[in-house]
mmCIF file of C-alpha atoms in Angstrom:
data_model
loop_
_atom_site.group_PDB
_atom_site.id
_atom_site.type_symbol
_atom_site.label_atom_id
_atom_site.label_comp_id
_atom_site.label_asym_id
_atom_site.label_seq_id
_atom_site.Cartn_x
_atom_site.Cartn_y
_atom_site.Cartn_z
ATOM 1 C CA MET A 1 -105.963 -8.018 -3.916
ATOM 2 C CA ASN A 2 -104.139 -6.892 -6.960
ATOM 3 C CA LYS A 3 -100.572 -8.021 -8.525
ATOM 4 C CA HIS A 4 -98.717 -5.934 -6.448
ATOM 5 C CA ASP A 5 -100.087 -6.681 -3.022
ATOM 6 C CA ILE A 6 -99.401 -10.098 -3.585
ATOM 7 C CA GLN A 7 -96.094 -9.352 -4.547
ATOM 8 C CA SER A 8 -95.538 -7.392 -1.333
ATOM 9 C CA SER A 9 -96.735 -9.504 0.431
ATOM 10 C CA VAL A 10 -94.261 -12.516 -0.740
ATOM 11 C CA GLN A 11 -91.168 -10.115 -0.223
ATOM 12 C CA THR A 12 -92.706 -9.482 3.011
ATOM 13 C CA LYS A 13 -92.654 -13.349 4.030
ATOM 14 C CA SER A 14 -89.433 -13.719 2.429
ATOM 15 C CA SER A 15 -87.795 -11.283 4.344
ATOM 16 C CA PHE A 16 -89.194 -12.493 7.684
ATOM 17 C CA SER A 17 -88.235 -16.207 6.869
ATOM 18 C CA LEU A 18 -84.430 -15.375 6.303
ATOM 19 C CA ARG A 19 -84.738 -12.908 9.851
ATOM 20 C CA THR A 20 -86.199 -15.329 12.235
ATOM 21 C CA PRO A 21 -84.207 -16.278 14.922
ATOM 22 C CA PHE A 22 -84.097 -19.983 14.135
ATOM 23 C CA ALA A 23 -82.804 -19.096 10.576
ATOM 24 C CA PHE A 24 -80.373 -16.740 12.108
ATOM 25 C CA PHE A 25 -78.806 -19.140 15.186
ATOM 26 C CA LEU A 26 -78.803 -21.897 11.747
ATOM 27 C CA GLN A 27 -76.788 -19.142 10.071
ATOM 28 C CA VAL A 28 -73.861 -18.009 12.410
ATOM 29 C CA ARG A 29 -74.159 -21.532 14.277
ATOM 30 C CA PHE A 30 -73.488 -23.699 11.062
ATOM 31 C CA PHE A 31 -72.180 -21.843 8.468
ATOM 32 C CA GLY A 32 -70.304 -19.205 10.401
ATOM 33 C CA LYS A 33 -68.196 -21.265 12.604
ATOM 34 C CA ARG A 34 -67.505 -23.775 10.089
ATOM 35 C CA SER A 35 -65.897 -21.057 7.393
ATOM 36 C CA ALA A 36 -63.914 -20.306 10.801
ATOM 37 C CA ALA A 37 -62.666 -24.170 11.379
ATOM 38 C CA PHE A 38 -61.377 -24.013 7.751
ATOM 39 C CA SER A 39 -60.067 -20.827 7.737
ATOM 40 C CA LYS A 40 -57.946 -22.201 10.737
ATOM 41 C CA GLY A 41 -57.225 -25.476 9.082
ATOM 42 C CA PHE A 42 -56.179 -24.045 6.310
ATOM 43 C CA THR A 43 -53.452 -21.993 7.960
ATOM 44 C CA LEU A 44 -52.514 -25.073 9.459
ATOM 45 C CA VAL A 45 -51.698 -26.792 6.659
ATOM 46 C CA GLU A 46 -50.254 -24.023 5.399
ATOM 47 C CA THR A 47 -47.612 -23.707 8.314
ATOM 48 C CA LEU A 48 -46.882 -27.422 7.833
ATOM 49 C CA ILE A 49 -46.213 -27.136 4.237
ATOM 50 C CA ALA A 50 -43.906 -24.214 5.612
ATOM 51 C CA ILE A 51 -41.905 -26.164 7.924
ATOM 52 C CA ALA A 52 -41.646 -29.361 5.343
ATOM 53 C CA ILE A 53 -39.815 -27.090 2.873
ATOM 54 C CA LEU A 54 -37.444 -25.303 5.681
ATOM 55 C CA VAL A 55 -36.158 -28.633 6.759
ATOM 56 C CA THR A 56 -36.294 -29.608 3.489
ATOM 57 C CA ALA A 57 -33.682 -26.619 2.476
ATOM 58 C CA VAL A 58 -31.740 -26.906 4.924
ATOM 59 C CA LEU A 59 -31.065 -30.580 5.079
ATOM 60 C CA ALA A 60 -30.372 -30.912 1.601
ATOM 61 C CA PRO A 61 -27.112 -28.953 1.386
ATOM 62 C CA LEU A 62 -26.154 -30.935 5.291
ATOM 63 C CA ALA A 63 -26.507 -34.407 3.319
ATOM 64 C CA ILE A 64 -24.794 -32.998 -0.234
ATOM 65 C CA ALA A 65 -21.796 -31.741 1.973
ATOM 66 C CA GLN A 66 -21.512 -34.875 3.764
ATOM 67 C CA SER A 67 -22.063 -37.337 0.912
ATOM 68 C CA GLY A 68 -18.704 -34.743 -0.286
ATOM 69 C CA ILE A 69 -16.634 -35.347 2.607
ATOM 70 C CA GLN A 70 -17.418 -38.587 2.552
ATOM 71 C CA ALA A 71 -16.127 -38.982 -1.221
ATOM 72 C CA ALA A 72 -13.686 -37.326 -0.445
ATOM 73 C CA ARG A 73 -12.233 -39.344 2.223
ATOM 74 C CA TYR A 74 -12.500 -42.468 0.332
ATOM 75 C CA ALA A 75 -10.529 -41.227 -2.373
ATOM 76 C CA GLN A 76 -7.592 -40.272 0.239
ATOM 77 C CA GLN A 77 -8.033 -43.900 1.502
ATOM 78 C CA GLN A 78 -8.223 -45.178 -2.085
ATOM 79 C CA VAL A 79 -4.567 -42.969 -3.092
ATOM 80 C CA THR A 80 -2.898 -44.417 0.117
ATOM 81 C CA ALA A 81 -3.933 -47.816 -0.419
ATOM 82 C CA THR A 82 -2.421 -47.705 -4.038
ATOM 83 C CA PHE A 83 0.752 -46.082 -2.474
ATOM 84 C CA LEU A 84 1.365 -48.835 -0.021
ATOM 85 C CA ALA A 85 0.920 -51.534 -2.599
ATOM 86 C CA GLN A 86 2.791 -49.943 -5.156
ATOM 87 C CA SER A 87 5.948 -49.162 -2.724
ATOM 88 C CA SER A 88 5.406 -53.009 -1.646
ATOM 89 C CA LEU A 89 6.554 -54.325 -4.987
ATOM 90 C CA GLU A 90 9.213 -52.239 -5.383
ATOM 91 C CA LEU A 91 10.603 -53.665 -2.532
ATOM 92 C CA VAL A 92 10.104 -57.112 -3.856
ATOM 93 C CA ARG A 93 12.182 -55.707 -6.889
ATOM 94 C CA TYR A 94 14.688 -54.442 -4.811
ATOM 95 C CA ASN A 95 15.392 -57.731 -3.444
ATOM 96 C CA ILE A 96 15.497 -59.618 -6.468
ATOM 97 C CA ALA A 97 18.252 -57.164 -7.607
ATOM 98 C CA TYR A 98 19.820 -57.683 -4.871
ATOM 99 C CA ASN A 99 19.945 -61.219 -4.744
ATOM 100 C CA LEU A 100 21.539 -60.689 -8.888
ATOM 101 C CA ASN A 101 23.503 -57.972 -8.283
ATOM 102 C CA THR A 102 25.640 -60.107 -5.064
ATOM 103 C CA SER A 103 25.166 -63.501 -7.505
ATOM 104 C CA ASN A 104 23.146 -65.011 -5.110
ATOM 105 C CA PRO A 105 22.791 -68.796 -6.699
ATOM 106 C CA ASN A 106 18.893 -68.438 -5.086
ATOM 107 C CA TRP A 107 17.152 -65.241 -7.024
ATOM 108 C CA LEU A 108 14.387 -65.538 -4.766
ATOM 109 C CA ALA A 109 16.467 -65.482 -1.294
ATOM 110 C CA GLY A 110 14.514 -63.793 1.306
ATOM 111 C CA LEU A 111 11.262 -64.467 -0.275
ATOM 112 C CA ASP A 112 10.234 -67.965 0.969
ATOM 113 C CA VAL A 113 8.316 -66.318 3.247
ATOM 114 C CA CYS A 114 6.298 -64.697 0.597
ATOM 115 C CA GLN A 115 5.131 -68.116 -0.482
ATOM 116 C CA THR A 116 1.802 -67.687 1.857
ATOM 117 C CA ALA A 117 0.562 -63.763 2.781
ATOM 118 C CA CYS A 118 3.689 -62.242 4.064
ATOM 119 C CA GLU A 119 4.250 -58.197 5.558
ATOM 120 C CA ILE A 120 7.034 -55.761 5.104
ATOM 121 C CA ILE A 121 9.185 -55.574 8.841
ATOM 122 C CA SER A 122 12.201 -53.510 7.386
ATOM 123 C CA TRP A 123 12.475 -50.270 4.446
ATOM 124 C CA GLN A 124 16.151 -50.219 5.223
ATOM 125 C CA SER A 125 18.458 -50.760 2.430
ATOM 126 C CA LYS A 126 19.726 -54.789 2.673
ATOM 127 C CA LEU A 127 22.985 -53.917 1.539
ATOM 128 C CA ASP A 128 23.940 -51.537 5.074
ATOM 129 C CA VAL A 129 22.029 -54.158 7.393
ATOM 130 C CA GLY A 130 21.691 -57.493 6.094
ATOM 131 C CA ASP A 131 18.369 -58.666 7.301
ATOM 132 C CA GLU A 132 15.384 -59.573 5.853
ATOM 133 C CA LEU A 133 12.405 -57.348 4.566
ATOM 134 C CA PHE A 134 9.734 -59.881 4.658
ATOM 135 C CA ARG A 135 8.200 -62.445 7.143
ATOM 136 C CA THR A 136 5.087 -64.113 7.817
ATOM 137 C CA CYS A 137 2.582 -62.627 8.794
ATOM 138 C CA SER A 138 1.488 -63.899 12.419
ATOM 139 C CA GLY A 139 -0.251 -62.376 15.598
ATOM 140 C CA ALA A 140 -3.534 -61.406 16.784
ATOM 141 C CA ASP A 141 -3.769 -58.507 13.926
ATOM 142 C CA PRO A 142 -1.947 -59.906 11.020
ATOM 143 C CA CYS A 143 -0.254 -57.876 8.673
ATOM 144 C CA ARG A 144 -1.552 -54.719 10.136
ATOM 145 C CA VAL A 145 0.069 -51.606 8.825
ATOM 146 C CA TYR A 146 1.765 -48.836 11.292
ATOM 147 C CA GLU A 147 2.434 -45.333 10.951
ATOM 148 C CA ILE A 148 5.859 -44.555 12.713
ATOM 149 C CA GLN A 149 7.797 -41.303 11.838
ATOM 150 C CA GLY A 150 5.636 -40.477 8.659
ATOM 151 C CA ILE A 151 6.288 -44.417 7.071
ATOM 152 C CA TYR A 152 3.946 -47.010 7.026
ATOM 153 C CA GLN A 153 5.657 -49.801 8.048
ATOM 154 C CA VAL A 154 5.129 -52.985 10.791
ATOM 155 C CA ALA A 155 5.904 -52.180 14.385
ATOM 156 C CA ASP A 156 6.605 -54.776 16.982
ATOM 157 C CA ASN A 157 6.404 -51.954 19.763
ATOM 158 C CA ALA A 158 2.552 -52.017 20.591
ATOM 159 C CA ALA A 159 2.613 -48.235 20.976
ATOM 160 C CA SER A 160 3.218 -47.065 17.506
ATOM 161 C CA PRO A 161 0.133 -45.665 16.254
ATOM 162 C CA ILE A 162 -1.939 -48.191 13.957
ATOM 163 C CA THR A 163 -3.925 -47.187 10.268
ATOM 164 C CA PRO A 164 -6.932 -49.030 8.937
ATOM 165 C CA TYR A 165 -4.589 -50.332 6.632
ATOM 166 C CA THR A 166 -3.639 -54.486 6.213
ATOM 167 C CA ARG A 167 -1.093 -55.556 3.579
ATOM 168 C CA SER A 168 -0.277 -58.711 2.652
ATOM 169 C CA LEU A 169 2.355 -59.673 0.276
ATOM 170 C CA LYS A 170 2.359 -63.307 -1.958
ATOM 171 C CA VAL A 171 5.220 -64.130 -4.579
ATOM 172 C CA GLU A 172 4.340 -67.274 -6.730
ATOM 173 C CA GLU A 173 6.910 -69.236 -9.038
ATOM 174 C CA THR A 174 5.061 -69.723 -12.592
ATOM 175 C CA SER A 175 5.925 -72.517 -15.114
ATOM 176 C CA ASP A 176 8.737 -70.608 -16.225
ATOM 177 C CA GLU A 177 11.682 -70.736 -13.702
ATOM 178 C CA ARG A 178 12.758 -66.951 -14.220
ATOM 179 C CA GLU A 179 9.526 -65.519 -13.633
ATOM 180 C CA VAL A 180 7.667 -65.115 -10.492
ATOM 181 C CA LYS A 181 4.323 -63.266 -9.896
ATOM 182 C CA VAL A 182 3.596 -60.802 -6.949
ATOM 183 C CA THR A 183 0.272 -59.980 -5.556
ATOM 184 C CA THR A 184 -0.572 -57.338 -2.760
ATOM 185 C CA ASN A 185 -3.212 -57.038 -1.159
ATOM 186 C CA VAL A 186 -4.647 -53.897 0.938
ATOM 187 C CA SER A 187 -7.049 -53.380 3.162
ATOM 188 C CA TRP A 188 -9.336 -51.306 4.934
ATOM 189 C CA LYS A 189 -11.936 -50.550 6.728
ATOM 190 C CA LEU A 190 -14.733 -47.594 6.273
ATOM 191 C CA SER A 191 -16.857 -45.724 8.859
ATOM 192 C CA ASN A 192 -19.294 -47.845 8.037
ATOM 193 C CA GLY A 193 -17.752 -50.700 8.798
ATOM 194 C CA SER A 194 -17.554 -52.076 5.685
ATOM 195 C CA THR A 195 -14.289 -53.434 4.409
ATOM 196 C CA ARG A 196 -12.547 -52.603 1.082
ATOM 197 C CA THR A 197 -9.194 -54.239 -0.861
ATOM 198 C CA TYR A 198 -7.057 -52.820 -3.539
ATOM 199 C CA THR A 199 -5.100 -55.671 -5.422
ATOM 200 C CA LEU A 200 -2.026 -55.488 -7.251
ATOM 201 C CA SER A 201 -0.118 -57.832 -9.318
ATOM 202 C CA GLN A 202 2.642 -58.003 -11.187
ATOM 203 C CA TYR A 203 5.213 -60.231 -12.832
ATOM 204 C CA ILE A 204 9.143 -59.792 -12.082
ATOM 205 C CA TYR A 205 11.261 -61.626 -14.497
ATOM 206 C CA ARG A 206 15.053 -62.674 -13.567
ATOM 207 C CA TRP A 207 16.783 -60.348 -15.788
ATOM 208 C CA ARG A 208 19.820 -62.020 -15.204
#
């Protein structure tokens, strides 16, 4: 047998070995199906990644929008609390000015109830009605602020619209007999249940 015959014999055996039923079965049974399973698994991973990206793309703007709405609402509440605090200080100033202009020997008349927490009961001119403007905070919901005809104030009528705000005033005499420290606290609850408080203090002098 020459060299050419040996090579032909080897090639024939190799070709035969690759084409035997057993080898064909192994190739189809394992390699073919493994490739298909791998393709299916890869497609599933791609689908999950696409869904995750889509959900993120949808939820991210919604979260940003919700955060913006909450920030805007808190800013509005902060402005309202500032207004409530400043307006209460102005009413104390008015009460003191009224006493001084009417030559009342007690320049703090009407403010004795504010040595502890007090609330506003009237926005009417004291010169017209002659009523007290303040009273001690009391009741089941002390110092609660109501909205009546667009004005924030205390209401004895239970049917009056309630607001989330409470406002209290405190007038303290200092070592100087011609000076008082006025402090107002405005508190309100946020949508998440937490409480915020805005505090404003000012010294008022007996200028006359």
